[in-house]
């Protein structure tokens, strides 16, 4: 009998996150003949999203729509997944390696007594086996892993696997009731968003990042303008966050966010190993630094030795013309 893949399709700000389509593509790569896919959509007022998601799934979309599910709550979401698992017995559960996936994935794995492979950046089939590649030692090495059996949970790092293409036969949408449990041990009252950026940092195709060289909160303005023109997001080094130039939600690195955009533009960032841990897998790295010896140039595909306050506005001006 074929395997059943269940993809948890994440919703944020009323939209389907791109990593949901990347997780579906991961399943398409891993699937063998006879395997089936179901997707799970959890949130509030998600009917249009269920129809959108159904275009990318061949099996079923389980939609669980309730005002209490608008904000992620670990217990509530796990309860929802338990309800889904009464309908469909998964062999493999796939989530994005996002804040939600990093939390919910292990909870699902514990519930299903499953093994887990996290932060997967590539998948390939080798005969009947599926090989998962994931970074190690802050991106300095990669390991390839495979499951030896049992139920499996996999989380996919955003921006590494192409999003799924629309399927030829849209999925059936199955709406499941959510019965709020009176016994939740904690509830999320509100989420205070610190980032004002229009584009989610972890999913942005282009990230413009500032370091201590930006010198002040105002110094981030030229970077914001460049990111705006490129429809990208603004990130930062820890030194810039520590100095109070920007919010910690923008921090990229070992103790911040991990980003893998198509283009990463590092402005006034020296390239410490802890920063590289969060961005070295970016497809193209451009560094702007006035010190030609700055270590960031060792990982950069393109380097500009110069003052960021001169270079960044020039780039913005040129990209505006395109
Ligand atoms: P600096 O190293 O001070 O570099 C500033 C750069 O700006 C210099 O290269 C300078 O030449 C250049 N510059 C100055 N003025 C200009 C100008 N006008 N134009 C162009 N260039 C200019 N760091 C992270 O980023 N993320 C993390 O997650 C992280 N986690 C850490 C965890 C631990 C346990 C530890 C110990 C450290 C961590 N760090 C992290 C800190 C890290 O070690 C570095 O201190 C930090 O990344 C340095 O930030 P920076 O490159 O902005 O600053």
Tab-separated table of C-alpha atoms and ligand atoms in Angstrom:
chain	number	residue	atom	x	y	z
A	1	UNK	CA	0.000	0.000	0.000
A	2	UNK	CA	1.186	3.526	-0.787
A	3	UNK	CA	2.234	6.087	1.775
A	4	UNK	CA	-0.034	8.901	2.923
A	5	UNK	CA	1.588	12.333	3.065
A	6	UNK	CA	-0.076	15.038	5.130
A	7	UNK	CA	1.083	18.623	4.554
A	8	UNK	CA	0.303	21.274	7.153
A	9	UNK	CA	-0.302	24.368	4.991
A	10	UNK	CA	0.532	27.455	7.000
A	11	UNK	CA	-1.538	30.613	6.877
A	12	UNK	CA	-0.248	34.029	7.830
A	13	UNK	CA	-2.003	37.381	7.689
A	14	UNK	CA	-4.915	35.924	5.724
A	15	UNK	CA	-2.698	34.395	3.014
A	16	UNK	CA	-1.261	31.024	2.305
A	17	UNK	CA	2.457	31.064	3.081
A	18	UNK	CA	4.679	30.193	0.163
A	19	UNK	CA	6.370	27.508	2.249
A	20	UNK	CA	3.044	25.610	2.148
A	21	UNK	CA	3.468	25.230	-1.626
A	22	UNK	CA	7.127	24.353	-1.148
A	23	UNK	CA	6.117	21.594	1.303
A	24	UNK	CA	3.661	20.285	-1.306
A	25	UNK	CA	6.450	20.294	-3.885
A	26	UNK	CA	8.657	18.409	-1.418
A	27	UNK	CA	5.950	15.746	-1.270
A	28	UNK	CA	5.748	15.599	-5.086
A	29	UNK	CA	9.490	14.934	-5.181
A	30	UNK	CA	9.352	12.292	-2.431
A	31	UNK	CA	6.202	10.512	-3.632
A	32	UNK	CA	6.220	7.130	-5.343
A	33	UNK	CA	3.399	5.696	-7.452
A	34	UNK	CA	0.441	4.842	-5.251
A	35	UNK	CA	1.259	7.395	-2.546
A	36	UNK	CA	-1.416	9.963	-1.678
A	37	UNK	CA	-1.415	13.547	-0.367
A	38	UNK	CA	-3.714	15.456	1.940
A	39	UNK	CA	-3.247	19.040	3.092
A	40	UNK	CA	-4.465	20.599	6.328
A	41	UNK	CA	-5.439	24.242	6.577
A	42	UNK	CA	-6.072	25.707	10.023
A	43	UNK	CA	-7.197	29.262	10.768
A	44	UNK	CA	-10.066	31.703	10.804
A	45	UNK	CA	-12.070	32.740	7.730
A	46	UNK	CA	-9.989	30.527	5.491
A	47	UNK	CA	-12.646	29.344	3.015
A	48	UNK	CA	-11.059	31.227	0.061
A	49	UNK	CA	-7.643	29.886	1.036
A	50	UNK	CA	-8.978	26.311	1.076
A	51	UNK	CA	-10.136	26.771	-2.544
A	52	UNK	CA	-6.771	28.268	-3.471
A	53	UNK	CA	-4.878	25.427	-1.771
A	54	UNK	CA	-7.100	22.793	-3.421
A	55	UNK	CA	-5.598	23.817	-6.781
A	56	UNK	CA	-2.224	22.471	-5.667
A	57	UNK	CA	-3.302	19.217	-4.002
A	58	UNK	CA	-4.548	16.065	-5.681
A	59	UNK	CA	-6.138	14.366	-2.653
A	60	UNK	CA	-8.051	16.185	0.074
A	61	UNK	CA	-7.754	19.546	1.757
A	62	UNK	CA	-8.927	19.359	5.366
A	63	UNK	CA	-10.076	22.820	6.343
A	64	UNK	CA	-10.634	23.696	9.997
A	65	UNK	CA	-12.012	27.195	10.289
A	66	UNK	CA	-12.743	28.776	13.672
A	67	UNK	CA	-12.154	32.247	15.208
A	68	UNK	CA	-10.173	30.609	18.042
A	69	UNK	CA	-7.691	29.290	15.470
A	70	UNK	CA	-6.755	32.650	14.011
A	71	UNK	CA	-3.578	32.784	16.090
A	72	UNK	CA	-1.360	29.737	16.453
A	73	UNK	CA	-1.801	27.976	19.766
A	74	UNK	CA	0.256	24.787	20.184
A	75	UNK	CA	-2.350	22.836	22.128
A	76	UNK	CA	-5.298	23.925	20.000
A	77	UNK	CA	-3.470	23.198	16.729
A	78	UNK	CA	-2.287	19.819	18.007
A	79	UNK	CA	-5.880	19.003	18.981
A	80	UNK	CA	-6.958	19.914	15.445
A	81	UNK	CA	-4.259	17.668	13.985
A	82	UNK	CA	-5.436	14.814	16.233
A	83	UNK	CA	-8.931	15.254	14.735
A	84	UNK	CA	-7.425	15.122	11.233
A	85	UNK	CA	-5.472	11.970	12.126
A	86	UNK	CA	-8.769	10.274	13.074
A	87	UNK	CA	-9.721	10.675	9.374
A	88	UNK	CA	-6.382	10.101	7.733
A	89	UNK	CA	-3.515	8.014	9.079
A	90	UNK	CA	-0.295	9.707	7.987
A	91	UNK	CA	2.933	7.991	7.075
A	92	UNK	CA	4.704	11.311	6.571
A	93	UNK	CA	3.703	14.745	7.923
A	94	UNK	CA	5.391	17.722	6.231
A	95	UNK	CA	5.520	21.287	7.610
A	96	UNK	CA	7.487	24.450	6.898
A	97	UNK	CA	10.558	24.962	9.090
A	98	UNK	CA	8.983	28.161	10.396
A	99	UNK	CA	8.248	29.294	13.939
A	100	UNK	CA	4.975	27.350	13.706
A	101	UNK	CA	6.486	24.260	12.081
A	102	UNK	CA	9.388	24.143	14.523
A	103	UNK	CA	6.881	24.085	17.373
A	104	UNK	CA	4.063	21.961	15.963
A	105	UNK	CA	6.291	19.430	14.142
A	106	UNK	CA	7.857	17.892	17.268
A	107	UNK	CA	4.469	17.915	19.050
A	108	UNK	CA	2.986	15.934	16.151
A	109	UNK	CA	6.032	13.630	16.131
A	110	UNK	CA	5.604	12.957	19.862
A	111	UNK	CA	1.879	12.311	19.418
A	112	UNK	CA	2.456	9.905	16.495
A	113	UNK	CA	5.599	8.376	18.027
A	114	UNK	CA	7.298	9.424	14.794
A	115	UNK	CA	10.876	10.200	13.794
A	116	UNK	CA	11.663	13.696	12.595
A	117	UNK	CA	14.086	15.243	10.104
A	118	UNK	CA	14.151	19.037	10.405
A	119	UNK	CA	15.256	21.989	8.312
A	120	UNK	CA	15.411	20.089	5.042
A	121	UNK	CA	16.837	22.038	2.104
A	122	UNK	CA	16.730	19.363	-0.618
A	123	UNK	CA	15.034	16.032	-1.290
A	124	UNK	CA	15.852	13.299	-3.736
A	125	UNK	CA	14.618	9.807	-4.428
A	126	UNK	CA	17.017	6.883	-4.571
A	127	UNK	CA	15.081	3.791	-5.583
A	128	UNK	CA	12.464	3.238	-2.888
A	129	UNK	CA	14.291	5.552	-0.480
A	130	UNK	CA	13.887	9.271	0.023
A	131	UNK	CA	17.064	11.175	0.912
A	132	UNK	CA	16.762	14.429	2.848
A	133	UNK	CA	19.578	17.003	2.865
A	134	UNK	CA	19.917	19.417	5.784
A	135	UNK	CA	22.602	21.894	6.879
A	136	UNK	CA	24.856	21.296	9.872
A	137	UNK	CA	27.258	23.479	11.872
A	138	UNK	CA	25.594	26.735	10.863
A	139	UNK	CA	25.676	25.844	7.165
A	140	UNK	CA	29.350	24.777	7.076
A	141	UNK	CA	28.404	21.197	6.185
A	142	UNK	CA	25.416	19.217	4.981
A	143	UNK	CA	24.170	15.807	5.983
A	144	UNK	CA	21.967	13.440	4.063
A	145	UNK	CA	19.474	11.449	6.073
A	146	UNK	CA	16.792	8.900	5.464
A	147	UNK	CA	14.199	7.291	7.676
A	148	UNK	CA	14.537	3.609	8.432
A	149	UNK	CA	10.809	3.140	8.961
A	150	UNK	CA	7.861	4.196	11.088
A	151	UNK	CA	5.862	7.388	10.898
A	152	UNK	CA	7.843	10.419	9.795
A	153	UNK	CA	7.734	14.172	10.338
A	154	UNK	CA	9.710	16.482	8.043
A	155	UNK	CA	10.141	20.252	8.181
A	156	UNK	CA	11.200	22.166	5.049
A	157	UNK	CA	13.365	25.297	5.184
A	158	UNK	CA	11.573	28.130	3.330
A	159	UNK	CA	12.899	29.297	-0.050
A	160	UNK	CA	14.910	26.168	-0.871
A	161	UNK	CA	12.469	23.997	-2.784
A	162	UNK	CA	10.471	25.418	-5.698
A	163	UNK	CA	6.776	25.935	-4.937
A	164	UNK	CA	4.358	23.314	-6.291
A	165	UNK	CA	2.677	23.940	-9.625
A	166	UNK	CA	-1.113	23.798	-9.871
A	167	UNK	CA	-2.434	20.253	-10.032
A	168	UNK	CA	-4.505	19.006	-12.971
A	169	UNK	CA	-7.289	17.741	-10.688
A	170	UNK	CA	-8.069	20.008	-7.718
A	171	UNK	CA	-8.502	18.448	-4.298
A	172	UNK	CA	-11.750	17.752	-2.533
A	173	UNK	CA	-12.246	20.166	0.373
A	174	UNK	CA	-13.325	18.493	3.613
A	175	UNK	CA	-14.470	20.898	6.310
A	176	UNK	CA	-13.935	19.602	9.825
A	177	UNK	CA	-15.602	20.983	12.941
A	178	UNK	CA	-13.413	22.470	15.644
A	179	UNK	CA	-14.660	21.915	19.159
A	180	UNK	CA	-12.754	24.393	21.363
A	181	UNK	CA	-11.425	22.440	24.310
A	182	UNK	CA	-12.185	24.148	27.608
A	183	UNK	CA	-8.993	22.760	29.042
A	184	UNK	CA	-6.252	24.561	27.109
A	185	UNK	CA	-3.410	25.240	29.509
A	186	UNK	CA	-2.503	28.486	27.813
A	187	UNK	CA	-4.123	30.862	25.365
A	188	UNK	CA	-2.494	33.394	23.061
A	189	UNK	CA	-4.158	36.741	23.735
A	190	UNK	CA	-2.488	38.735	21.002
A	191	UNK	CA	0.555	38.882	18.799
A	192	UNK	CA	2.446	42.142	18.862
A	193	UNK	CA	4.221	42.458	15.547
A	194	UNK	CA	7.420	44.418	15.723
A	195	UNK	CA	8.333	44.296	12.044
A	196	UNK	CA	6.795	46.951	9.893
A	197	UNK	CA	8.138	45.434	6.681
A	198	UNK	CA	5.670	44.575	3.986
A	199	UNK	CA	7.529	41.391	3.058
A	200	UNK	CA	8.114	38.508	5.465
A	201	UNK	CA	11.869	38.327	6.125
A	202	UNK	CA	12.093	34.520	6.005
A	203	UNK	CA	10.216	34.294	2.709
A	204	UNK	CA	11.612	37.385	0.978
A	205	UNK	CA	13.281	36.800	-2.393
A	206	UNK	CA	15.581	39.756	-1.705
A	207	UNK	CA	16.939	40.788	1.694
A	208	UNK	CA	18.817	44.037	2.316
A	209	UNK	CA	20.614	43.751	5.637
A	210	UNK	CA	22.340	46.342	7.770
A	211	UNK	CA	25.079	45.976	10.346
A	212	UNK	CA	26.893	48.157	12.807
A	213	UNK	CA	28.207	50.125	9.813
A	214	UNK	CA	24.707	51.580	9.390
A	215	UNK	CA	25.501	53.567	12.558
A	216	UNK	CA	21.976	54.567	13.682
A	217	UNK	CA	18.253	53.853	13.314
A	218	UNK	CA	18.138	56.606	10.692
A	219	UNK	CA	20.971	54.873	8.879
A	220	UNK	CA	18.548	52.054	8.055
A	221	UNK	CA	16.387	54.411	5.945
A	222	UNK	CA	18.462	54.077	2.731
A	223	UNK	CA	18.339	50.285	3.180
A	224	UNK	CA	14.555	50.405	3.585
A	225	UNK	CA	14.265	52.445	0.399
A	226	UNK	CA	16.399	49.948	-1.523
A	227	UNK	CA	14.381	47.022	-0.131
A	228	UNK	CA	11.168	48.811	-1.131
A	229	UNK	CA	12.286	49.292	-4.710
A	230	UNK	CA	13.324	45.624	-4.908
A	231	UNK	CA	10.138	44.387	-3.141
A	232	UNK	CA	12.416	42.856	-0.535
A	233	UNK	CA	12.692	42.829	3.248
A	234	UNK	CA	15.172	44.473	5.616
A	235	UNK	CA	17.290	42.388	7.965
A	236	UNK	CA	20.098	43.188	10.396
A	237	UNK	CA	23.140	41.838	12.181
A	238	UNK	CA	23.020	41.292	15.894
A	239	UNK	CA	25.399	44.208	16.459
A	240	UNK	CA	22.870	46.519	14.780
A	241	UNK	CA	20.071	45.115	16.968
A	242	UNK	CA	22.199	45.301	20.129
A	243	UNK	CA	23.015	48.922	19.345
A	244	UNK	CA	19.281	49.688	19.223
A	245	UNK	CA	19.276	50.656	15.534
A	246	UNK	CA	16.497	48.163	14.800
A	247	UNK	CA	14.279	45.539	16.332
A	248	UNK	CA	15.523	42.043	17.234
A	249	UNK	CA	12.831	40.573	14.972
A	250	UNK	CA	15.121	41.659	12.113
A	251	UNK	CA	18.179	39.809	13.401
A	252	UNK	CA	19.670	37.283	11.017
A	253	UNK	CA	22.117	34.651	12.169
A	254	UNK	CA	22.781	31.838	14.552
A	255	UNK	CA	20.595	33.336	17.252
A	256	UNK	CA	18.283	35.137	14.838
A	257	UNK	CA	16.403	34.182	11.705
A	258	UNK	CA	17.745	31.959	8.961
A	259	UNK	CA	17.103	33.355	5.502
A	260	UNK	CA	17.795	31.879	2.064
A	261	UNK	CA	16.736	34.573	-0.394
A	262	UNK	CA	17.711	34.717	-4.036
A	263	UNK	CA	19.715	37.880	-3.309
A	264	UNK	CA	21.188	38.949	0.048
A	265	UNK	CA	22.690	42.435	0.190
A	266	UNK	CA	24.876	42.884	3.286
A	267	UNK	CA	25.540	46.551	4.061
A	268	UNK	CA	28.105	47.444	6.715
A	269	UNK	CA	28.256	43.870	8.012
A	270	UNK	CA	31.687	42.358	8.716
A	271	UNK	CA	30.672	38.722	8.162
A	272	UNK	CA	31.088	37.084	11.574
A	273	UNK	CA	30.501	33.317	11.590
A	274	UNK	CA	27.343	33.771	13.686
A	275	UNK	CA	25.886	36.096	11.050
A	276	UNK	CA	26.890	33.802	8.175
A	277	UNK	CA	24.941	30.997	9.884
A	278	UNK	CA	21.758	32.849	9.009
A	279	UNK	CA	22.445	33.880	5.415
A	280	UNK	CA	25.282	31.914	3.824
A	281	UNK	CA	22.843	29.681	1.909
A	282	UNK	CA	21.450	32.691	0.011
A	283	UNK	CA	21.665	32.154	-3.744
A	284	UNK	CA	23.614	35.366	-4.501
A	285	UNK	CA	25.395	37.409	-1.829
A	286	UNK	CA	26.337	41.027	-2.442
A	287	UNK	CA	28.486	42.762	0.172
A	288	UNK	CA	28.949	46.492	0.576
A	289	UNK	CA	31.702	47.332	3.034
A	290	UNK	CA	34.335	50.023	3.224
A	291	UNK	CA	36.939	47.578	4.549
A	292	UNK	CA	38.341	45.479	1.668
A	293	UNK	CA	39.568	42.921	4.237
A	294	UNK	CA	36.108	42.359	5.752
A	295	UNK	CA	35.446	38.575	5.997
A	296	UNK	CA	32.005	39.026	4.348
A	297	UNK	CA	33.824	39.349	1.001
A	298	UNK	CA	34.986	35.714	1.344
A	299	UNK	CA	31.392	34.476	1.042
A	300	UNK	CA	30.132	37.217	-1.294
A	301	UNK	CA	29.499	36.570	-4.979
A	302	UNK	CA	29.811	40.308	-5.649
A	303	UNK	CA	31.589	42.829	-3.465
A	304	UNK	CA	31.500	46.591	-3.465
A	305	UNK	CA	34.263	48.266	-1.451
A	306	UNK	CA	32.790	51.607	-0.497
A	307	UNK	CA	30.706	53.675	1.858
A	308	UNK	CA	27.222	52.203	2.125
A	309	UNK	CA	25.729	55.690	2.478
A	310	UNK	CA	26.993	56.459	-1.034
A	311	UNK	CA	26.550	53.043	-2.640
A	312	UNK	CA	23.056	52.110	-1.384
A	313	UNK	CA	21.285	55.313	-2.609
A	314	UNK	CA	23.020	54.900	-5.997
A	315	UNK	CA	21.722	51.337	-6.278
A	316	UNK	CA	18.211	52.485	-5.321
A	317	UNK	CA	18.366	55.218	-7.933
A	318	UNK	CA	19.453	52.760	-10.644
A	319	UNK	CA	16.903	50.051	-9.709
A	320	UNK	CA	14.118	52.674	-9.791
A	321	UNK	CA	14.840	53.111	-13.491
A	322	UNK	CA	14.268	49.399	-14.245
B	1	LIG	P1	30.888	44.671	12.965
B	1	LIG	O1	31.583	43.376	13.105
B	1	LIG	O2	31.271	45.774	13.880
B	1	LIG	O3	31.087	45.152	11.458
B	1	LIG	C1	30.678	46.392	10.977
B	1	LIG	C2	31.184	46.469	9.539
B	1	LIG	O4	30.686	47.664	8.954
B	1	LIG	C3	32.695	46.521	9.416
B	1	LIG	O5	33.123	45.480	8.561
B	1	LIG	C4	32.991	47.915	8.820
B	1	LIG	O6	34.077	47.881	7.915
B	1	LIG	C5	31.698	48.176	8.098
B	1	LIG	N1	31.385	49.609	7.934
B	1	LIG	C6	31.421	50.600	8.854
B	1	LIG	N2	30.992	51.760	8.322
B	1	LIG	C7	30.686	51.514	7.021
B	1	LIG	C8	30.198	52.304	5.958
B	1	LIG	N3	29.905	53.600	6.127
B	1	LIG	N4	30.025	51.725	4.756
B	1	LIG	C9	30.311	50.416	4.549
B	1	LIG	N5	30.774	49.603	5.535
B	1	LIG	C10	30.963	50.142	6.767
B	1	LIG	N6	25.615	38.188	14.968
B	1	LIG	C11	24.632	38.199	14.047
B	1	LIG	O7	24.629	39.012	13.111
B	1	LIG	N7	23.585	37.310	14.161
B	1	LIG	C12	23.502	36.404	15.144
B	1	LIG	O8	22.528	35.630	15.193
B	1	LIG	C13	24.542	36.352	16.113
B	1	LIG	N8	24.515	35.447	17.108
B	1	LIG	C14	25.588	35.404	17.981
B	1	LIG	C15	25.619	34.399	18.949
B	1	LIG	C16	26.678	34.321	19.816
B	1	LIG	C17	26.691	33.231	20.851
B	1	LIG	C18	27.727	35.257	19.727
B	1	LIG	C19	28.897	35.176	20.657
B	1	LIG	C20	27.696	36.262	18.790
B	1	LIG	C21	26.622	36.346	17.899
B	1	LIG	N9	26.571	37.345	16.931
B	1	LIG	C22	25.585	37.307	16.003
B	1	LIG	C23	27.523	38.473	16.917
B	1	LIG	C24	28.643	38.313	15.928
B	1	LIG	O9	29.708	37.623	16.515
B	1	LIG	C25	29.169	39.696	15.472
B	1	LIG	O10	29.542	40.428	16.603
B	1	LIG	C26	28.137	40.519	14.690
B	1	LIG	O11	27.592	39.738	13.654
B	1	LIG	C27	28.840	41.734	14.102
B	1	LIG	O12	27.879	42.532	13.475
B	1	LIG	P2	28.318	43.556	12.349
B	1	LIG	O13	28.962	42.813	11.224
B	1	LIG	O14	27.136	44.397	12.050
B	1	LIG	O15	29.336	44.513	13.109
